XYZ file of N, CA, C and O in Angstrom:
612
model
N 7.795 4.380 -13.004
C 6.501 3.783 -12.681
C 6.149 2.684 -13.675
O 6.659 2.645 -14.770
N 5.266 1.825 -13.252
C 4.784 0.775 -14.133
C 3.306 1.030 -14.409
O 2.574 1.481 -13.536
N 2.897 0.773 -15.630
C 1.507 0.918 -16.016
C 0.794 -0.399 -15.760
O 1.280 -1.460 -16.147
N -0.350 -0.343 -15.093
C -1.174 -1.532 -14.847
C -2.576 -1.241 -15.366
O -3.227 -0.317 -14.891
N -3.032 -1.997 -16.348
C -4.358 -1.737 -16.910
C -5.481 -2.155 -15.965
O -5.305 -3.034 -15.116
N -6.627 -1.525 -16.119
C -7.807 -1.875 -15.328
C -8.055 -3.371 -15.430
O -7.912 -3.964 -16.495
N -8.394 -3.961 -14.294
C -8.666 -5.396 -14.236
C -7.478 -6.230 -13.807
O -7.636 -7.404 -13.479
N -6.281 -5.651 -13.790
C -5.089 -6.404 -13.381
C -5.136 -6.729 -11.900
O -5.457 -5.879 -11.076
N -4.779 -7.956 -11.556
C -4.650 -8.364 -10.151
C -3.243 -8.034 -9.695
O -2.266 -8.449 -10.328
N -3.126 -7.284 -8.609
C -1.817 -6.891 -8.093
C -1.416 -7.683 -6.863
O -0.253 -8.029 -6.697
N -2.367 -7.936 -5.981
C -2.113 -8.656 -4.734
C -3.235 -9.667 -4.540
O -4.399 -9.365 -4.785
N -2.849 -10.856 -4.074
C -3.814 -11.906 -3.772
C -3.726 -12.218 -2.283
O -2.627 -12.491 -1.766
N -4.851 -12.154 -1.591
C -4.889 -12.454 -0.157
C -4.310 -13.842 0.095
O -4.527 -14.769 -0.681
N -3.550 -13.954 1.193
C -2.974 -15.230 1.577
C -1.588 -15.490 1.031
O -0.937 -16.443 1.425
N -1.113 -14.621 0.124
C 0.233 -14.795 -0.414
C 1.229 -14.010 0.429
O 0.853 -13.155 1.228
N 2.507 -14.307 0.243
C 3.571 -13.619 0.966
C 3.785 -12.246 0.347
O 3.823 -12.112 -0.878
N 3.913 -11.236 1.183
C 4.149 -9.888 0.690
C 5.626 -9.563 0.667
O 6.306 -9.667 1.683
N 6.119 -9.173 -0.488
C 7.525 -8.805 -0.642
C 7.722 -7.306 -0.833
O 8.847 -6.850 -0.903
N 6.609 -6.560 -0.940
C 6.720 -5.115 -1.160
C 5.376 -4.457 -0.893
O 4.360 -5.118 -0.768
N 5.419 -3.125 -0.791
C 4.188 -2.345 -0.741
C 4.161 -1.465 -1.975
O 5.178 -1.314 -2.655
N 3.008 -0.905 -2.261
C 2.830 -0.153 -3.498
C 2.283 1.239 -3.222
O 1.496 1.428 -2.296
N 2.690 2.176 -4.061
C 2.193 3.545 -4.025
C 1.506 3.817 -5.351
O 2.056 3.504 -6.409
N 0.323 4.393 -5.293
C -0.431 4.708 -6.505
C -0.027 6.110 -6.951
O -0.185 7.075 -6.208
N 0.513 6.199 -8.154
C 0.870 7.502 -8.714
C -0.292 8.104 -9.491
O -0.490 9.306 -9.478
N -1.028 7.257 -10.192
C -2.185 7.698 -10.970
C -3.146 6.526 -11.076
O -2.748 5.375 -10.954
N -4.426 6.816 -11.298
C -5.435 5.779 -11.408
C -5.943 5.362 -10.036
O -5.815 6.103 -9.060
N -6.510 4.153 -9.962
C -7.022 3.675 -8.678
C -7.026 2.153 -8.634
O -7.055 1.483 -9.670
N -7.005 1.631 -7.406
C -6.986 0.194 -7.159
C -8.038 -0.139 -6.118
O -8.180 0.568 -5.116
N -8.771 -1.229 -6.357
C -9.810 -1.673 -5.433
C -9.229 -2.704 -4.471
O -8.516 -3.618 -4.883
N -9.548 -2.542 -3.188
C -9.121 -3.467 -2.150
C -10.339 -4.291 -1.747
O -11.364 -3.734 -1.351
N -10.224 -5.625 -1.871
C -11.348 -6.510 -1.582
C -10.959 -7.562 -0.552
O -9.829 -8.049 -0.549
N -11.908 -7.878 0.309
C -11.735 -8.945 1.294
C -12.879 -9.918 1.093
O -14.048 -9.523 1.134
N -12.535 -11.164 0.826
C -13.529 -12.208 0.580
C -14.571 -11.772 -0.450
O -15.773 -11.961 -0.276
N -14.093 -11.127 -1.512
C -14.962 -10.730 -2.611
C -15.692 -9.411 -2.450
O -16.287 -8.914 -3.395
N -15.668 -8.823 -1.260
C -16.351 -7.547 -1.029
C -15.346 -6.396 -1.087
O -14.326 -6.429 -0.394
N -15.642 -5.397 -1.911
C -14.763 -4.229 -2.003
C -14.805 -3.478 -0.685
O -15.877 -3.109 -0.192
N -13.627 -3.269 -0.091
C -13.517 -2.616 1.216
C -12.886 -1.238 1.131
O -12.872 -0.509 2.115
N -12.348 -0.899 -0.029
C -11.724 0.412 -0.156
C -11.170 0.626 -1.541
O -11.126 -0.285 -2.367
N -10.761 1.836 -1.779
C -10.189 2.245 -3.053
C -8.926 3.031 -2.738
O -8.932 3.895 -1.852
N -7.834 2.723 -3.405
C -6.591 3.464 -3.229
C -6.360 4.289 -4.487
O -6.346 3.759 -5.594
N -6.182 5.593 -4.266
C -6.023 6.542 -5.377
C -4.637 7.167 -5.345
O -3.858 6.903 -4.445
N -4.381 8.044 -6.303
C -3.078 8.703 -6.403
C -2.661 9.286 -5.051
O -3.444 9.949 -4.387
N -1.428 8.995 -4.660
C -0.882 9.477 -3.398
C -1.093 8.520 -2.241
O -0.535 8.713 -1.172
N -1.889 7.464 -2.438
C -2.145 6.500 -1.371
C -1.296 5.249 -1.586
O -0.705 5.065 -2.642
N -1.269 4.399 -0.573
C -0.475 3.184 -0.655
C -1.266 1.982 -0.184
O -2.318 2.111 0.433
N -0.730 0.789 -0.484
C -1.321 -0.460 -0.015
C -0.222 -1.512 0.043
O 0.853 -1.340 -0.525
N -0.505 -2.592 0.755
C 0.459 -3.679 0.886
C 1.326 -3.577 2.119
O 2.193 -4.412 2.351
N 1.089 -2.552 2.929
C 1.939 -2.313 4.103
C 1.721 -3.311 5.231
O 2.638 -3.600 6.003
N 0.520 -3.858 5.357
C 0.220 -4.742 6.488
C 1.127 -5.969 6.483
O 1.700 -6.339 7.512
N 1.290 -6.606 5.336
C 2.136 -7.802 5.256
C 3.577 -7.488 5.648
O 4.249 -8.311 6.266
N 4.050 -6.298 5.313
C 5.423 -5.934 5.644
C 5.569 -5.536 7.113
O 6.526 -5.921 7.774
N 4.618 -4.780 7.617
C 4.677 -4.340 9.016
C 4.555 -5.502 9.992
O 5.218 -5.519 11.031
N 3.690 -6.455 9.680
C 3.382 -7.533 10.616
C 3.971 -8.882 10.204
O 3.664 -9.897 10.830
N 4.809 -8.904 9.163
C 5.406 -10.139 8.662
C 4.331 -11.223 8.521
O 4.451 -12.329 9.030
N 3.259 -10.845 7.846
C 2.117 -11.740 7.689
C 1.795 -11.923 6.211
O 2.361 -11.256 5.351
N 0.867 -12.828 5.956
C 0.388 -12.993 4.588
C -0.448 -11.777 4.194
O -0.913 -11.030 5.053
N -0.648 -11.626 2.909
C -1.499 -10.548 2.411
C -2.904 -10.717 2.978
O -3.422 -11.826 3.049
N -3.522 -9.626 3.384
C -4.833 -9.672 4.031
C -5.989 -9.365 3.089
O -7.140 -9.512 3.475
N -5.685 -8.928 1.875
C -6.743 -8.537 0.942
C -6.266 -8.762 -0.492
O -5.072 -8.902 -0.750
N -7.230 -8.780 -1.386
C -6.934 -8.778 -2.819
C -6.924 -7.321 -3.267
O -7.740 -6.525 -2.812
N -6.019 -6.993 -4.163
C -5.989 -5.646 -4.728
C -5.920 -5.777 -6.240
O -5.053 -6.482 -6.774
N -6.851 -5.111 -6.900
C -6.871 -5.113 -8.360
C -7.009 -3.683 -8.861
O -7.481 -2.802 -8.150
N -6.589 -3.474 -10.084
C -6.637 -2.140 -10.683
C -8.053 -1.874 -11.157
O -8.600 -2.618 -11.972
N -8.668 -0.814 -10.637
C -10.022 -0.470 -11.054
C -10.030 0.597 -12.143
O -10.980 0.693 -12.910
N -8.977 1.384 -12.210
C -8.818 2.401 -13.256
C -7.345 2.378 -13.641
O -6.481 2.394 -12.750
N -7.044 2.310 -14.934
C -5.647 2.236 -15.370
C -4.761 3.005 -14.401
O -5.068 4.152 -14.046
N -3.660 2.358 -13.962
C -2.863 2.938 -12.889
C -1.374 2.933 -13.203
O -0.875 2.093 -13.954
N -0.689 3.893 -12.603
C 0.766 3.913 -12.549
C 1.135 3.689 -11.099
O 0.629 4.377 -10.206
N 2.006 2.706 -10.853
C 2.365 2.315 -9.499
C 3.871 2.340 -9.298
O 4.630 2.142 -10.248
N 4.261 2.556 -8.065
C 5.650 2.386 -7.665
C 5.673 1.341 -6.568
O 4.750 1.261 -5.758
N 6.738 0.545 -6.538
C 6.874 -0.544 -5.570
C 8.018 -0.233 -4.618
O 9.092 0.187 -5.041
N 7.773 -0.440 -3.327
C 8.818 -0.311 -2.315
C 9.098 -1.720 -1.798
O 8.315 -2.277 -1.026
N 10.195 -2.344 -2.256
C 10.510 -3.704 -1.820
C 10.785 -3.757 -0.316
O 11.178 -2.759 0.298
N 10.646 -4.937 0.276
C 10.789 -5.136 1.715
C 12.130 -4.621 2.236
O 12.170 -3.945 3.273
N 13.217 -4.911 1.569
C 14.535 -4.467 2.035
C 14.604 -2.935 2.096
O 15.092 -2.359 3.078
N 14.105 -2.267 1.063
C 14.091 -0.807 1.052
C 13.114 -0.273 2.090
O 13.380 0.732 2.758
N 11.974 -0.939 2.241
C 10.975 -0.582 3.258
C 11.630 -0.569 4.638
O 11.497 0.397 5.389
N 12.361 -1.628 4.959
C 13.030 -1.717 6.264
C 14.044 -0.589 6.447
O 14.132 0.007 7.522
N 14.805 -0.292 5.395
C 15.803 0.794 5.489
C 15.127 2.146 5.691
O 15.553 2.942 6.516
N 14.072 2.397 4.940
C 13.352 3.674 5.046
C 12.763 3.832 6.448
O 12.899 4.885 7.074
N 12.123 2.778 6.958
C 11.502 2.879 8.274
C 12.525 3.061 9.381
O 12.274 3.785 10.350
N 13.682 2.433 9.244
C 14.735 2.582 10.249
C 15.324 3.994 10.221
O 15.621 4.575 11.274
N 15.465 4.544 9.049
C 16.099 5.860 8.906
C 15.147 7.033 9.143
O 15.590 8.121 9.503
N 13.863 6.809 8.945
C 12.894 7.899 9.019
C 11.720 7.522 9.912
O 10.683 7.067 9.420
N 11.849 7.710 11.225
C 10.795 7.311 12.169
C 9.433 7.940 11.879
O 8.405 7.311 12.108
N 9.402 9.166 11.373
C 8.107 9.796 11.095
C 7.382 9.085 9.953
O 6.161 8.971 9.963
N 8.110 8.563 8.974
C 7.496 7.788 7.892
C 6.985 6.473 8.466
O 5.875 6.040 8.152
N 7.781 5.849 9.337
C 7.355 4.605 9.984
C 6.038 4.812 10.736
O 5.122 4.010 10.619
N 5.948 5.911 11.493
C 4.718 6.188 12.251
C 3.522 6.343 11.325
O 2.445 5.819 11.605
N 3.696 7.075 10.249
C 2.575 7.298 9.323
C 2.114 5.997 8.684
O 0.913 5.707 8.632
N 3.051 5.206 8.192
C 2.682 3.936 7.568
C 2.089 3.003 8.619
O 1.080 2.334 8.378
N 2.713 2.957 9.802
C 2.222 2.077 10.868
C 0.832 2.478 11.334
O -0.004 1.614 11.613
N 0.564 3.771 11.442
C -0.766 4.229 11.869
C -1.841 3.789 10.881
O -2.903 3.292 11.277
N -1.583 3.977 9.610
C -2.549 3.568 8.589
C -2.694 2.057 8.589
O -3.806 1.518 8.580
N -1.575 1.343 8.632
C -1.609 -0.117 8.635
C -2.350 -0.677 9.839
O -3.130 -1.626 9.717
N -2.126 -0.091 11.009
C -2.786 -0.561 12.226
C -4.298 -0.358 12.141
O -5.074 -1.239 12.539
N -4.725 0.768 11.613
C -6.165 1.025 11.479
C -6.789 0.056 10.486
O -7.869 -0.494 10.722
N -6.119 -0.175 9.373
C -6.642 -1.109 8.376
C -6.698 -2.524 8.957
O -7.675 -3.245 8.758
N -5.666 -2.926 9.678
C -5.620 -4.265 10.286
C -6.717 -4.411 11.339
O -7.392 -5.440 11.415
N -6.915 -3.385 12.131
C -7.966 -3.408 13.151
C -9.332 -3.618 12.508
O -10.138 -4.418 12.959
N -9.586 -2.903 11.432
C -10.868 -3.042 10.731
C -11.050 -4.463 10.198
O -12.146 -5.009 10.246
N -9.987 -5.047 9.694
C -10.072 -6.422 9.181
C -10.316 -7.422 10.299
O -11.167 -8.300 10.183
N -9.561 -7.306 11.382
C -9.657 -8.267 12.481
C -10.989 -8.198 13.203
O -11.499 -9.207 13.669
N -11.534 -7.017 13.328
C -12.780 -6.857 14.065
C -13.979 -6.804 13.140
O -15.074 -6.498 13.560
N -13.735 -7.102 11.858
C -14.788 -7.122 10.853
C -15.577 -5.821 10.823
O -16.794 -5.804 10.697
N -14.854 -4.720 11.008
C -15.483 -3.413 10.897
C -15.872 -3.197 9.445
O -15.213 -3.694 8.548
N -16.899 -2.425 9.224
C -17.219 -2.106 7.831
C -16.120 -1.235 7.235
O -15.365 -0.593 7.959
N -16.023 -1.279 5.950
C -15.068 -0.408 5.278
C -15.396 1.041 5.626
O -16.564 1.396 5.801
N -14.367 1.886 5.749
C -14.661 3.283 6.061
C -15.435 3.941 4.929
O -15.303 3.551 3.771
N -16.256 4.906 5.299
C -16.952 5.662 4.262
C -15.913 6.445 3.482
O -14.772 6.605 3.921
N -16.311 6.967 2.346
C -15.356 7.739 1.544
C -14.831 8.923 2.337
O -13.653 9.233 2.298
N -15.718 9.580 3.098
C -15.271 10.728 3.896
C -14.285 10.306 4.974
O -13.280 10.955 5.191
N -14.569 9.189 5.667
C -13.647 8.700 6.694
C -12.304 8.347 6.075
O -11.260 8.679 6.612
N -12.349 7.683 4.941
C -11.118 7.300 4.277
C -10.328 8.536 3.867
O -9.133 8.623 4.092
N -11.014 9.491 3.283
C -10.332 10.701 2.844
C -9.762 11.471 4.024
O -8.670 12.015 3.943
N -10.484 11.514 5.129
C -10.038 12.288 6.275
C -8.886 11.638 7.026
O -7.982 12.311 7.475
N -8.902 10.325 7.197
C -7.923 9.663 8.045
C -6.830 8.997 7.221
O -5.724 9.504 7.114
N -7.152 7.848 6.628
C -6.152 7.081 5.909
C -5.521 7.879 4.772
O -4.311 7.906 4.637
N -6.335 8.495 3.963
C -5.795 9.193 2.800
C -4.922 10.361 3.219
O -3.883 10.603 2.611
N -5.309 11.068 4.255
C -4.482 12.170 4.726
C -3.107 11.705 5.153
O -2.084 12.279 4.774
N -3.065 10.630 5.925
C -1.783 10.073 6.361
C -1.011 9.519 5.172
O 0.204 9.676 5.078
N -1.721 8.867 4.246
C -1.058 8.287 3.090
C -0.455 9.367 2.208
O 0.681 9.235 1.746
N -1.195 10.431 1.979
C -0.678 11.511 1.137
C 0.510 12.185 1.801
O 1.516 12.484 1.150
N 0.449 12.374 3.114
C 1.591 12.953 3.828
C 2.795 12.031 3.701
O 3.920 12.480 3.455
N 2.563 10.732 3.832
C 3.640 9.753 3.697
C 4.185 9.766 2.274
O 5.382 9.684 2.057
N 3.294 9.892 1.290
C 3.709 9.928 -0.115
C 4.668 11.096 -0.349
O 5.674 10.943 -1.032
N 4.386 12.244 0.239
C 5.297 13.377 0.105
C 6.669 13.040 0.671
O 7.703 13.362 0.080
N 6.681 12.370 1.826
C 7.948 11.952 2.428
C 8.678 10.966 1.522
O 9.886 11.060 1.325
N 7.940 10.008 0.973
C 8.554 8.996 0.119
C 9.119 9.629 -1.149
O 10.206 9.276 -1.600
N 8.412 10.591 -1.717
C 8.932 11.265 -2.910
C 10.233 11.993 -2.580
O 11.180 11.954 -3.359
N 10.288 12.627 -1.420
C 11.524 13.293 -1.006
C 12.639 12.264 -0.808
O 13.785 12.482 -1.212
N 12.314 11.135 -0.193
C 13.302 10.069 0.003
C 13.799 9.548 -1.333
O 14.985 9.246 -1.490
N 12.889 9.420 -2.280
C 13.260 8.932 -3.599
C 14.344 9.831 -4.203
O 15.311 9.344 -4.768
N 14.174 11.122 -4.053
C 15.147 12.055 -4.602
C 16.483 11.949 -3.867
O 17.535 11.971 -4.476
N 16.441 11.789 -2.545
C 17.669 11.752 -1.752
C 18.333 10.381 -1.736
O 19.551 10.291 -1.654
N 17.548 9.319 -1.806
C 18.098 7.969 -1.687
C 18.443 7.358 -3.038
O 18.969 6.267 -3.103
N 18.101 8.040 -4.096
C 18.465 7.542 -5.409
C 17.764 6.263 -5.808
O 18.397 5.306 -6.208
N 16.454 6.224 -5.668
C 15.708 5.134 -6.264
C 15.284 4.004 -5.353
O 15.429 2.850 -5.734
N 14.796 4.277 -4.159
C 14.292 3.188 -3.328
C 12.994 2.630 -3.879
O 12.647 1.491 -3.607
N 12.294 3.419 -4.642
C 11.033 2.955 -5.237
C 11.308 2.388 -6.618
O 12.111 2.916 -7.368
N 10.622 1.310 -6.936
C 10.823 0.700 -8.246
C 9.517 0.103 -8.729
O 8.650 -0.216 -7.923
N 9.392 -0.073 -10.040
C 8.184 -0.728 -10.548
C 8.192 -2.202 -10.155
O 9.254 -2.779 -9.934
N 7.024 -2.826 -10.065
C 6.982 -4.260 -9.778
C 7.733 -5.019 -10.864
O 7.624 -4.682 -12.034
N 8.519 -6.009 -10.466
C 9.206 -6.810 -11.467
C 8.395 -8.073 -11.752
O 7.389 -8.333 -11.111
N 8.841 -8.842 -12.704
C 8.099 -10.033 -13.115
C 7.936 -11.019 -11.962
O 6.888 -11.608 -11.787
N 8.991 -11.217 -11.152
C 8.908 -12.160 -10.035
C 7.859 -11.728 -9.027
O 7.107 -12.527 -8.507
N 7.814 -10.437 -8.729
C 6.858 -9.912 -7.739
C 5.429 -10.139 -8.214
O 4.594 -10.624 -7.486
N 5.136 -9.777 -9.468
C 3.774 -9.933 -9.968
C 3.398 -11.402 -10.015
O 2.310 -11.770 -9.621
N 4.300 -12.254 -10.474
C 3.990 -13.673 -10.558
C 3.706 -14.263 -9.196
O 2.778 -15.031 -9.008
N 4.500 -13.878 -8.201
C 4.314 -14.392 -6.854
C 2.984 -13.949 -6.291
O 2.288 -14.718 -5.642
N 2.613 -12.700 -6.507
C 1.431 -12.172 -5.879
C 0.156 -12.504 -6.655
O -0.924 -12.435 -6.119
N 0.283 -12.841 -7.916
C -0.905 -13.200 -8.670
C -1.336 -14.636 -8.397
O -2.474 -14.989 -8.557
N -0.438 -15.469 -7.989
C -0.792 -16.872 -7.839
C -0.427 -17.404 -6.560
O -0.631 -17.677 -5.575
């Protein structure tokens, strides 16, 4: 895992997404046009929309509480989704709901809604990813310098 201190910018809206991230510890704030739309905590993920839809990043993500993160690069993401359809469904379901909320300008989900829907699917997916990590020998990796530089600017 990589340590990211509070205040660090991880993703900038409008940039190309090369990976998605899993929060191991701490939390990250998701903002759209300056308004906080959600919080990603341990066991949750973010960055999936750009990979699922081959689109630019749809939100800014910054560390709100010192965090440990794991990165799933696009190539590994594609391999995991091809090999494990149930993981693809879980990530796609969460990504589709988040994308729908963005496109239709829905308000951010309440904490209870987030915990019940997105977080439940994310935590279930996290369990799958941890199992894959053990079996696949390291599909998850910390963000490298190129990834952070690309996404920060």
